[in-house]
Coordinates of C-alpha atoms and ligand atoms in Angstrom, one line a residue:
M837 CA -12.6 1.8 -44.5
A838 CA -12.9 -0.5 -41.7
F839 CA -9.9 -0.2 -39.0
G840 CA -8.9 -3.9 -39.8
A841 CA -8.7 -3.2 -43.9
W842 CA -7.0 0.1 -43.4
R843 CA -4.3 -1.5 -41.6
W844 CA -4.2 -4.4 -44.2
A845 CA -4.0 -2.3 -47.0
L846 CA -0.9 0.0 -45.7
G847 CA 0.6 -3.8 -45.6
V848 CA 1.7 -3.3 -41.9
G849 CA -0.1 -6.4 -40.6
R850 CA 0.8 -9.6 -39.8
L851 CA -1.0 -12.3 -42.0
A852 CA -1.7 -15.8 -40.7
A853 CA -4.2 -18.2 -41.5
L854 CA -5.5 -20.4 -38.7
P855 CA -5.8 -24.1 -39.7
A856 CA -9.4 -25.7 -39.1
F857 CA -9.5 -27.0 -35.5
P858 CA -8.2 -30.6 -36.0
A859 CA -11.1 -32.7 -34.5
L860 CA -14.3 -31.2 -35.4
S861 CA -16.3 -31.3 -32.1
A862 CA -19.5 -30.9 -31.3
L863 CA -18.6 -27.2 -30.5
T864 CA -18.2 -26.2 -33.6
K865 CA -21.1 -27.9 -34.6
R866 CA -23.8 -26.9 -32.8
Y867 CA -22.1 -23.4 -32.3
P868 CA -20.5 -22.5 -35.8
M869 CA -17.3 -20.8 -35.0
P870 CA -14.9 -19.4 -38.0
L871 CA -12.8 -22.8 -39.2
F872 CA -10.3 -20.2 -40.4
R873 CA -9.5 -16.6 -39.3
F874 CA -7.2 -14.2 -40.6
R875 CA -5.4 -12.2 -38.2
Y876 CA -2.2 -9.6 -38.2
M877 CA -0.9 -7.6 -35.3
A878 CA -2.1 -4.5 -34.2
H879 CA 0.8 -1.9 -35.1
A880 CA 3.2 -1.0 -32.4
K881 CA 1.5 1.6 -30.2
S882 CA 3.9 4.8 -29.0
G883 CA 5.7 3.9 -25.7
S884 CA 3.3 6.1 -23.9
D885 CA 0.4 4.9 -25.4
R886 CA 1.1 1.0 -25.2
M887 CA 1.9 2.0 -21.5
E888 CA -1.2 3.7 -20.6
K889 CA -2.7 0.4 -21.7
I890 CA -0.7 -1.9 -19.8
V891 CA -1.5 0.5 -16.5
S892 CA -4.9 -0.1 -17.2
L893 CA -5.1 -3.5 -18.0
C894 CA -3.2 -4.2 -14.5
K895 CA -6.2 -2.5 -12.8
R896 CA -8.8 -3.8 -14.9
R897 CA -7.5 -7.3 -14.2
G898 CA -6.5 -7.0 -11.1
F899 CA -2.3 -7.6 -11.5
I900 CA -1.7 -3.8 -9.7
F901 CA -3.9 -1.6 -7.7
Q902 CA -2.6 1.8 -6.5
S903 CA -1.7 1.4 -2.7
S904 CA -4.1 3.0 -0.2
E905 CA -6.4 4.0 -3.4
I906 CA -9.6 4.8 -1.9
Y907 CA -7.4 7.5 0.5
G908 CA -6.1 8.9 -2.6
G909 CA -3.1 6.3 -3.0
L910 CA 0.7 6.7 -1.5
N911 CA 3.0 7.6 -4.0
G912 CA 5.3 4.9 -5.3
C913 CA 3.6 2.0 -3.1
W914 CA 1.6 -0.6 -5.2
D915 CA -0.6 -3.6 -4.3
Y916 CA -0.5 -6.6 -6.3
G917 CA -4.3 -7.9 -7.3
P918 CA -5.0 -11.8 -7.3
L919 CA -3.5 -12.3 -10.9
G920 CA -0.3 -10.1 -9.6
T921 CA -0.1 -12.4 -6.7
E922 CA 0.4 -15.2 -8.7
L923 CA 2.7 -13.9 -11.3
K924 CA 4.9 -12.5 -8.6
R925 CA 4.7 -16.1 -6.5
N926 CA 5.2 -17.8 -10.1
L927 CA 8.3 -15.2 -10.8
K928 CA 9.7 -15.6 -7.3
D929 CA 9.6 -19.7 -7.4
F930 CA 11.4 -19.4 -10.7
W931 CA 14.1 -17.8 -9.4
W932 CA 14.7 -19.7 -6.1
R933 CA 14.4 -22.8 -8.0
R934 CA 17.5 -21.8 -10.6
T935 CA 19.7 -20.5 -7.9
V936 CA 19.2 -22.1 -5.0
R937 CA 17.0 -25.7 -5.5
E938 CA 18.7 -26.8 -8.4
R939 CA 22.5 -26.1 -7.4
D940 CA 24.9 -27.5 -4.8
D941 CA 26.9 -24.2 -4.1
V942 CA 23.5 -21.9 -3.0
V943 CA 21.8 -21.9 0.5
G944 CA 19.3 -19.6 1.4
I945 CA 18.6 -16.8 3.9
D946 CA 15.2 -14.9 5.2
G947 CA 16.8 -12.3 7.1
S948 CA 14.9 -9.4 8.8
I949 CA 14.2 -5.9 7.3
L950 CA 15.1 -4.1 10.8
M951 CA 18.8 -4.6 11.4
N952 CA 21.1 -3.0 14.0
R953 CA 21.8 1.0 12.5
Q954 CA 25.8 0.0 12.6
V955 CA 25.2 -2.3 9.7
W956 CA 24.2 0.8 7.6
V957 CA 26.9 2.9 9.2
A958 CA 29.8 0.0 8.3
S959 CA 28.0 -0.9 4.9
G960 CA 28.5 3.5 3.9
H961 CA 24.5 3.4 3.2
E962 CA 24.0 5.8 6.3
N963 CA 26.6 8.7 4.7
T964 CA 26.3 7.5 0.9
F965 CA 23.5 5.8 0.0
T966 CA 22.0 9.5 -1.6
D967 CA 20.5 11.2 -4.5
P968 CA 21.6 14.6 -5.4
M969 CA 18.2 16.6 -5.1
V970 CA 17.2 19.8 -6.3
D971 CA 13.9 22.2 -5.5
C972 CA 12.0 24.2 -7.6
R973 CA 12.0 27.7 -6.4
N974 CA 8.6 28.4 -8.6
C975 CA 6.4 25.6 -8.1
K976 CA 8.3 24.1 -4.7
S977 CA 8.7 20.4 -6.8
R978 CA 11.1 18.3 -5.2
L979 CA 13.6 16.9 -8.4
R980 CA 16.4 14.4 -8.7
A981 CA 19.2 16.8 -9.9
D982 CA 20.6 13.8 -12.6
Q983 CA 17.2 13.1 -14.5
L984 CA 16.5 17.0 -14.8
T985 CA 16.4 17.7 -18.8
E986 CA 18.2 20.8 -20.0
K987 CA 17.2 23.8 -22.1
N988 CA 19.8 26.3 -24.0
G989 CA 22.3 24.3 -21.9
R990 CA 20.2 25.3 -18.3
K991 CA 18.2 22.5 -16.3
Q992 CA 14.7 23.0 -16.2
C993 CA 11.8 22.0 -14.3
P994 CA 10.0 19.5 -15.9
V995 CA 6.7 20.6 -13.8
C996 CA 6.3 24.1 -14.5
G997 CA 9.2 24.7 -16.8
S998 CA 11.0 27.0 -14.5
F999 CA 14.8 27.4 -14.5
D1000 CA 14.7 28.6 -11.0
L1001 CA 16.1 25.6 -9.3
T1002 CA 17.9 25.1 -5.8
E1003 CA 21.9 23.8 -5.8
P1004 CA 21.9 20.1 -5.8
R1005 CA 22.4 18.6 -2.3
A1006 CA 22.6 14.7 -1.2
F1007 CA 19.6 13.3 0.1
N1008 CA 19.5 10.0 1.8
L1009 CA 17.1 7.6 0.4
M1010 CA 16.8 5.7 3.5
F1011 CA 13.5 5.6 5.6
K1012 CA 14.3 6.2 9.1
T1013 CA 12.4 4.8 12.0
Y1014 CA 13.0 4.2 15.8
V1015 CA 13.1 0.9 17.2
G1016 CA 11.3 0.6 21.0
A1017 CA 9.2 3.3 22.7
T1018 CA 11.8 5.7 22.8
E1019 CA 12.1 8.3 19.8
D1020 CA 15.7 9.4 20.0
E1021 CA 19.2 9.2 18.5
S1022 CA 19.7 6.0 20.1
A1023 CA 16.8 4.0 19.1
V1024 CA 17.3 5.3 15.2
T1025 CA 17.5 2.6 12.4
Y1026 CA 16.2 2.3 9.1
L1027 CA 14.0 0.1 6.9
R1028 CA 16.7 -1.9 4.6
P1029 CA 17.5 -0.2 1.1
E1030 CA 19.0 -3.9 0.4
T1031 CA 18.6 -7.3 1.2
A1032 CA 22.2 -8.2 0.5
Q1033 CA 23.4 -6.6 4.3
A1034 CA 21.8 -9.2 6.1
I1035 CA 23.8 -12.3 3.8
F1036 CA 27.2 -10.3 4.9
V1037 CA 26.5 -10.0 8.7
Q1038 CA 25.3 -13.6 8.6
F1039 CA 28.4 -14.8 6.6
R1040 CA 30.1 -16.4 9.5
N1041 CA 26.9 -18.1 10.8
I1042 CA 26.1 -19.7 7.2
L1043 CA 29.6 -20.9 6.7
E1044 CA 29.4 -22.4 9.5
V1045 CA 25.4 -24.4 9.6
S1046 CA 25.7 -25.0 6.0
R1047 CA 29.8 -26.6 5.8
K1048 CA 30.3 -24.9 2.3
K1049 CA 33.3 -24.6 0.8
L1050 CA 34.4 -22.0 -1.5
P1051 CA 32.9 -21.0 -4.5
F1052 CA 29.4 -20.7 -2.7
G1053 CA 26.6 -18.4 -2.4
I1054 CA 24.0 -16.9 -0.1
A1055 CA 20.6 -16.1 -1.8
Q1056 CA 17.6 -14.2 -0.5
I1057 CA 14.3 -12.8 -1.7
G1058 CA 12.8 -9.6 0.4
K1059 CA 11.4 -6.5 0.8
A1060 CA 13.6 -3.2 0.4
F1061 CA 12.6 0.4 0.8
R1062 CA 14.1 3.4 -0.6
N1063 CA 12.8 7.2 -0.2
E1064 CA 12.8 7.6 -3.8
I1065 CA 12.7 11.3 -4.6
N1066 CA 10.7 10.8 -8.0
P1067 CA 9.0 7.5 -7.8
R1068 CA 7.9 6.8 -11.7
N1069 CA 6.8 4.8 -14.7
F1070 CA 4.1 2.6 -12.7
T1071 CA 5.9 0.1 -10.6
F1072 CA 9.5 0.6 -12.3
R1073 CA 11.0 3.1 -9.4
S1074 CA 8.9 2.3 -6.4
R1075 CA 9.5 3.9 -2.5
E1076 CA 8.8 -0.4 -1.2
F1077 CA 9.8 -3.4 -3.7
E1078 CA 11.1 -6.4 -3.5
Q1079 CA 14.9 -7.8 -4.4
M1080 CA 16.1 -11.1 -5.5
E1081 CA 19.9 -11.4 -4.4
L1082 CA 22.9 -13.6 -4.2
E1083 CA 26.1 -13.0 -2.9
Y1084 CA 28.4 -15.5 -4.3
F1085 CA 31.8 -15.5 -2.6
C1086 CA 35.1 -16.8 -4.2
R1087 CA 38.8 -16.8 -4.2
P1088 CA 40.0 -13.6 -5.5
E1089 CA 41.6 -15.2 -8.5
N1090 CA 38.1 -16.2 -9.6
G1091 CA 36.2 -12.8 -9.2
L1092 CA 36.4 -11.8 -12.4
E1093 CA 35.6 -15.2 -14.5
L1094 CA 32.7 -15.6 -12.1
L1095 CA 31.3 -12.2 -12.8
E1096 CA 31.3 -13.2 -16.6
Y1097 CA 29.6 -16.6 -15.7
W1098 CA 27.0 -15.1 -13.6
L1099 CA 25.9 -12.5 -16.2
Q1100 CA 25.5 -15.4 -18.6
E1101 CA 23.2 -17.1 -16.4
R1102 CA 21.4 -14.5 -15.5
L1103 CA 20.4 -13.7 -19.1
R1104 CA 19.3 -17.5 -19.5
F1105 CA 17.1 -17.0 -16.5
Y1106 CA 15.6 -14.0 -18.1
R1107 CA 15.4 -15.5 -21.4
D1108 CA 13.7 -18.8 -19.7
I1109 CA 10.7 -16.4 -17.9
G1110 CA 10.1 -15.4 -21.5
L1111 CA 11.7 -12.1 -22.0
P1112 CA 12.7 -12.2 -25.9
S1113 CA 16.6 -12.3 -26.3
E1114 CA 16.2 -8.7 -28.2
S1115 CA 14.6 -6.9 -25.6
L1116 CA 17.7 -7.7 -23.3
H1117 CA 20.4 -5.2 -23.3
V1118 CA 23.9 -5.7 -21.4
H1119 CA 25.8 -2.4 -20.4
K1120 CA 29.1 -2.9 -19.4
I1121 CA 29.7 -0.3 -16.7
P1122 CA 32.7 2.0 -17.4
P1123 CA 35.9 1.5 -14.7
E1124 CA 35.2 5.4 -13.6
E1125 CA 31.7 4.9 -12.9
C1126 CA 31.9 1.8 -11.2
A1127 CA 32.2 2.0 -7.1
H1128 CA 35.5 2.4 -6.1
Y1129 CA 35.5 -1.2 -4.6
S1130 CA 34.3 -2.7 -7.4
K1131 CA 36.4 -4.4 -10.1
G1132 CA 33.7 -4.7 -12.9
T1133 CA 29.8 -4.3 -13.0
Y1134 CA 27.3 -5.0 -15.6
D1135 CA 23.7 -3.7 -15.9
I1136 CA 21.1 -6.1 -17.6
E1137 CA 18.3 -3.8 -19.2
F1138 CA 15.0 -4.1 -20.8
A1139 CA 13.5 -2.3 -23.7
F1140 CA 10.6 -1.1 -21.4
P1141 CA 7.8 1.0 -23.8
F1142 CA 9.4 4.1 -21.3
G1143 CA 13.0 3.2 -22.7
I1144 CA 15.8 1.1 -22.2
Q1145 CA 16.3 0.4 -18.4
E1146 CA 17.9 -1.9 -15.9
L1147 CA 16.4 -4.6 -14.5
E1148 CA 19.5 -5.9 -12.4
G1149 CA 22.9 -5.4 -11.3
V1150 CA 26.2 -8.0 -11.7
A1151 CA 28.7 -6.6 -9.6
Y1152 CA 31.7 -7.7 -8.6
R1153 CA 32.3 -6.4 -5.2
T1154 CA 35.5 -7.5 -4.1
D1155 CA 36.0 -8.0 -0.7
Y1156 CA 34.4 -4.6 0.4
D1157 CA 31.5 -5.7 2.3
L1158 CA 32.7 -8.4 4.5
T1159 CA 36.1 -6.4 5.1
Q1160 CA 33.9 -3.4 6.5
H1161 CA 31.7 -5.8 8.6
Q1162 CA 34.7 -7.2 10.1
Q1163 CA 36.2 -4.2 10.8
A1164 CA 33.0 -2.1 12.4
S1165 CA 32.0 -5.2 14.4
G1166 CA 35.4 -6.7 15.3
K1167 CA 34.2 -10.3 14.6
P1168 CA 35.9 -12.1 12.0
L1169 CA 34.4 -12.6 8.7
D1170 CA 37.1 -14.6 7.1
Y1171 CA 37.3 -17.8 5.5
F1172 CA 40.0 -20.4 6.4
D1173 CA 41.5 -22.6 3.3
E1174 CA 42.2 -26.1 4.4
E1175 CA 44.3 -26.4 1.6
S1176 CA 46.9 -23.7 2.1
K1177 CA 46.0 -23.4 5.5
Q1178 CA 45.5 -19.7 5.0
H1179 CA 42.9 -17.2 6.2
F1180 CA 41.2 -14.6 4.1
I1181 CA 38.2 -12.6 3.4
P1182 CA 36.3 -14.2 0.1
H1183 CA 35.6 -11.8 -2.9
V1184 CA 31.9 -11.3 -3.8
V1185 CA 30.2 -11.3 -7.5
E1186 CA 26.5 -10.0 -6.5
P1187 CA 24.1 -10.8 -9.1
S1188 CA 20.9 -8.3 -7.9
A1189 CA 17.2 -8.5 -9.5
G1190 CA 14.3 -6.4 -9.1
V1191 CA 11.1 -8.5 -8.6
D1192 CA 9.1 -5.6 -9.7
R1193 CA 10.9 -4.4 -12.3
T1194 CA 10.9 -7.9 -13.6
M1195 CA 7.3 -8.3 -13.4
L1196 CA 6.9 -5.1 -15.3
A1197 CA 9.3 -6.0 -18.0
L1198 CA 7.2 -9.6 -18.1
I1199 CA 3.9 -7.4 -18.6
C1200 CA 5.1 -5.0 -21.0
A1201 CA 7.1 -8.1 -23.4
G1202 CA 3.5 -10.0 -23.0
Y1203 CA 1.1 -7.2 -23.8
D1204 CA -0.3 -7.7 -27.5
E1205 CA -3.1 -6.4 -29.3
E1206 CA -4.4 -8.5 -32.4
V1207 CA -7.2 -7.6 -34.6
V1208 CA -8.6 -10.7 -35.3
I1209 CA -11.2 -11.1 -38.6
D1210 CA -13.5 -14.3 -38.6
E1211 CA -14.8 -15.3 -42.1
K1212 CA -17.6 -13.1 -42.1
G1213 CA -15.3 -10.3 -42.4
K1214 CA -15.9 -9.1 -38.8
S1215 CA -13.1 -7.8 -36.6
E1216 CA -12.3 -7.5 -33.1
T1217 CA -9.5 -6.3 -31.2
R1218 CA -7.9 -9.0 -29.0
T1219 CA -5.9 -8.0 -26.0
V1220 CA -3.4 -11.1 -25.0
L1221 CA -0.6 -11.4 -22.4
R1222 CA 1.5 -13.5 -24.0
F1223 CA 3.3 -14.9 -20.9
H1224 CA 5.5 -17.8 -20.7
P1225 CA 3.7 -20.8 -19.4
R1226 CA 6.0 -21.2 -16.6
M1227 CA 5.1 -17.3 -15.2
A1228 CA 1.0 -17.3 -16.2
P1229 CA -0.6 -16.9 -13.3
I1230 CA -3.3 -18.8 -14.2
K1231 CA -2.1 -22.1 -16.3
C1232 CA -5.7 -23.3 -17.6
G1233 CA -9.1 -22.1 -17.7
V1234 CA -12.0 -24.8 -17.8
F1235 CA -15.3 -23.9 -19.4
P1236 CA -18.6 -26.2 -19.6
L1237 CA -19.5 -25.2 -23.1
L1238 CA -23.1 -24.8 -21.0
K1239 CA -23.7 -23.7 -17.6
N1240 CA -27.3 -25.1 -17.8
N1241 CA -26.0 -28.6 -18.7
E1242 CA -25.4 -30.6 -15.4
S1243 CA -23.0 -33.4 -16.7
L1244 CA -21.4 -30.5 -18.9
V1245 CA -21.0 -29.1 -15.5
R1246 CA -20.0 -32.0 -13.3
R1247 CA -17.3 -33.3 -16.1
A1248 CA -15.7 -29.5 -15.8
R1249 CA -15.7 -29.6 -12.1
E1250 CA -14.1 -33.1 -12.0
I1251 CA -11.3 -31.6 -14.3
V1252 CA -10.8 -28.6 -12.0
D1253 CA -10.4 -30.9 -9.3
Q1254 CA -7.8 -33.2 -10.7
L1255 CA -5.6 -30.1 -12.2
R1256 CA -5.7 -27.7 -9.0
R1257 CA -3.3 -30.1 -7.1
E1258 CA -0.9 -29.6 -9.9
M1259 CA -1.6 -25.8 -11.1
M1260 CA -3.5 -23.0 -10.8
V1261 CA -6.8 -23.4 -12.8
F1262 CA -9.6 -21.2 -13.4
Y1263 CA -13.6 -22.5 -13.5
D1264 CA -15.4 -20.2 -16.0
E1265 CA -19.3 -21.0 -17.1
T1266 CA -20.5 -17.6 -17.9
G1267 CA -21.2 -16.0 -21.4
A1268 CA -20.8 -17.6 -24.9
I1269 CA -17.2 -19.6 -25.0
G1270 CA -15.3 -16.9 -27.1
R1271 CA -15.9 -14.4 -24.5
R1272 CA -14.7 -16.7 -21.9
Y1273 CA -11.5 -17.3 -24.0
R1274 CA -11.2 -13.4 -24.7
R1275 CA -11.1 -13.1 -20.9
Q1276 CA -8.3 -15.8 -20.2
D1277 CA -6.1 -14.2 -23.1
E1278 CA -6.0 -11.0 -21.4
A1279 CA -4.9 -12.6 -18.0
G1280 CA -2.4 -14.4 -20.1
T1281 CA -3.9 -18.0 -19.3
P1282 CA -2.0 -20.2 -22.0
F1283 CA -4.4 -23.2 -22.3
G1284 CA -8.3 -23.3 -22.2
V1285 CA -9.9 -26.5 -21.8
T1286 CA -13.6 -27.1 -22.9
V1287 CA -15.9 -29.5 -22.3
D1288 CA -18.5 -30.4 -24.9
F1289 CA -21.0 -32.8 -25.9
D1290 CA -18.2 -34.8 -27.2
T1291 CA -16.7 -35.2 -23.9
I1292 CA -19.8 -36.6 -22.5
G1293 CA -20.5 -39.0 -25.1
E1294 CA -23.4 -37.5 -26.5
N1295 CA -22.1 -37.5 -30.3
G1296 CA -21.1 -41.5 -29.9
P1297 CA -18.2 -43.3 -28.0
A1298 CA -15.3 -42.0 -30.3
L1299 CA -14.5 -38.6 -28.5
R1300 CA -16.1 -39.6 -25.0
D1301 CA -13.7 -38.5 -22.3
T1302 CA -11.8 -36.0 -24.6
V1303 CA -11.8 -32.2 -24.4
T1304 CA -11.0 -29.3 -26.5
V1305 CA -7.7 -27.6 -25.6
R1306 CA -7.4 -24.3 -26.8
H1307 CA -3.9 -22.0 -26.9
R1308 CA -3.8 -18.9 -26.3
D1309 CA -1.2 -17.4 -28.6
S1310 CA -2.5 -19.3 -32.0
M1311 CA -5.7 -20.2 -31.0
E1312 CA -5.6 -23.2 -32.1
Q1313 CA -7.6 -26.1 -30.6
E1314 CA -6.6 -29.9 -30.3
R1315 CA -8.5 -32.6 -28.9
I1316 CA -7.2 -34.5 -26.0
A1317 CA -7.8 -37.3 -23.7
I1318 CA -9.0 -36.4 -19.9
K1319 CA -6.3 -38.7 -18.4
E1320 CA -3.5 -37.2 -20.6
L1321 CA -4.3 -33.7 -19.5
P1322 CA -2.2 -33.4 -16.4
A1323 CA 0.9 -34.5 -17.7
F1324 CA 0.5 -32.9 -21.0
L1325 CA -0.2 -29.1 -19.0
S1326 CA 2.4 -30.2 -16.3
E1327 CA 5.4 -30.4 -18.8
R1328 CA 4.3 -27.4 -20.8
I1329 CA 4.3 -25.1 -17.7
R1330 CA 7.3 -26.3 -15.9
Ligands
GAP104 N1 22.7 -4.8 -3.6 C1 22.6 -4.1 -4.7 C2 21.6 -3.1 -4.9 O1 20.6 -3.4 -4.3 P1 20.8 -2.1 -7.0 O2 21.1 -1.8 -8.2 O3 20.8 -0.6 -6.3 O4 21.7 -3.1 -6.1 C3 19.2 -3.8 -7.6 O5 19.4 -2.6 -6.9 C4 18.1 -4.0 -8.4 O6 16.7 -3.6 -7.2 C5 17.6 -2.9 -9.2 O7 18.5 -3.5 -10.7 C6 16.1 -3.0 -9.7 O8 15.8 -4.2 -10.1 C7 15.9 -3.3 -8.1 N2 15.6 -1.8 -7.8 C8 16.0 -0.6 -7.1 N3 16.0 0.6 -6.7 C9 14.3 0.1 -7.0 C10 13.3 1.0 -7.1 N4 13.1 2.3 -6.5 N5 11.8 0.3 -7.5 C11 12.3 -1.2 -7.9 N6 13.4 -2.1 -8.2 C12 14.2 -1.3 -7.9

């Protein structure tokens, strides 16, 4: 029994009959394509199976490559290829738009990665930014003690199965480096393990130049580095990654209320980039597990194929950070309230998100396989990344029906030139049109524009200067006038 029929027999597929194309263009007349398609979702794969396919797609299509691959790679480091870079840019741009540009009460900063060592002493990172580490005496693996599984009540090495492990000891996650030509203690500093500290130590400068009143926030996107003991799950736990952090300063009496506000705002953000509500989870950290200075912390989690894991922390950090830096630097980091004429250290609520983790969530949520059956009963598996158009790396593929027809090619090129001022477009003239659609499905491109013989008026004036727009998810097609294309697409990718 064919795979498709087997799936159908089990009744595990989702059946959808696609309607005929609204306009029967030359495309369908000259190059017969099925008018009705029966399709259903390929069955849900096991988590590791699915993850393997996602990793392979990411490499094949140029989303993510191993760093320094030709030298054997560097564990915990990744390079983003052309599609990954666009996806990342769209994600960061949308975060910035939502967090900074669309608000009156948040301003931005772009701090340096290297900072004075005293920043990390005062913040507590130098002494306490550690994970518990054990060594396996048998295979010499270094392991995170809190991630070991137990067998018969004993911790076991996941690499060789041995129980012969050392006692846990604290391992500092910061990458140490030297500033300047002398490699001694006086030159030591660290690659920042979070972007937040630049915001705290620049608090006074920003307050003065922005002339903001409480409550207000300072936002930053940038690289962070952690020497993770066990980088794992593809880009999920990396040694070099990016964060999108907001420190939202407020009066002490508003802290708890703002914690709830930012939790909801951040959930709205994730839904608006296309993560399904049912894949998002909120974990309230029990008070005994919160940092001693925190009056409340939530983790926003996502159902990855390898389990439900943290995407972002939303923490009410009280006045801890500014107080620490004021004490250590001896410089005032307080706020003067003109109404009450009082000085006080503002409290802060911090939504702190990972760029790379959110990208991985977008790819995992979008990945889909679908068995498509044409009216002759021939089946094919279509791999599609169902990105929200706002996140999709390429917004629109533009295809002349034939590459050796000068008029078709010229018209398609004109459309590309017109659209590329507004959005990322991709021109493709090679292979059968169905193949070209499939390639863009895998890249997550939400719209495909085909220039056919109707477009150039070969079949009469009725459809001249119109194109076929094909929708990635439904595979439905509609006829649109070229002059309406920019508005049609812009409205859908905003
Ligand atoms: N300033 C607060 C802070 O850094 P965190 O929970 O340690 O808090 C915030 O990090 C976010 O940064 C995480 O929710 C995650 O999305 C991302 N992140 C942290 N460590 C990471 C790693 N090793 N690889 C990728 N992303 C990471």
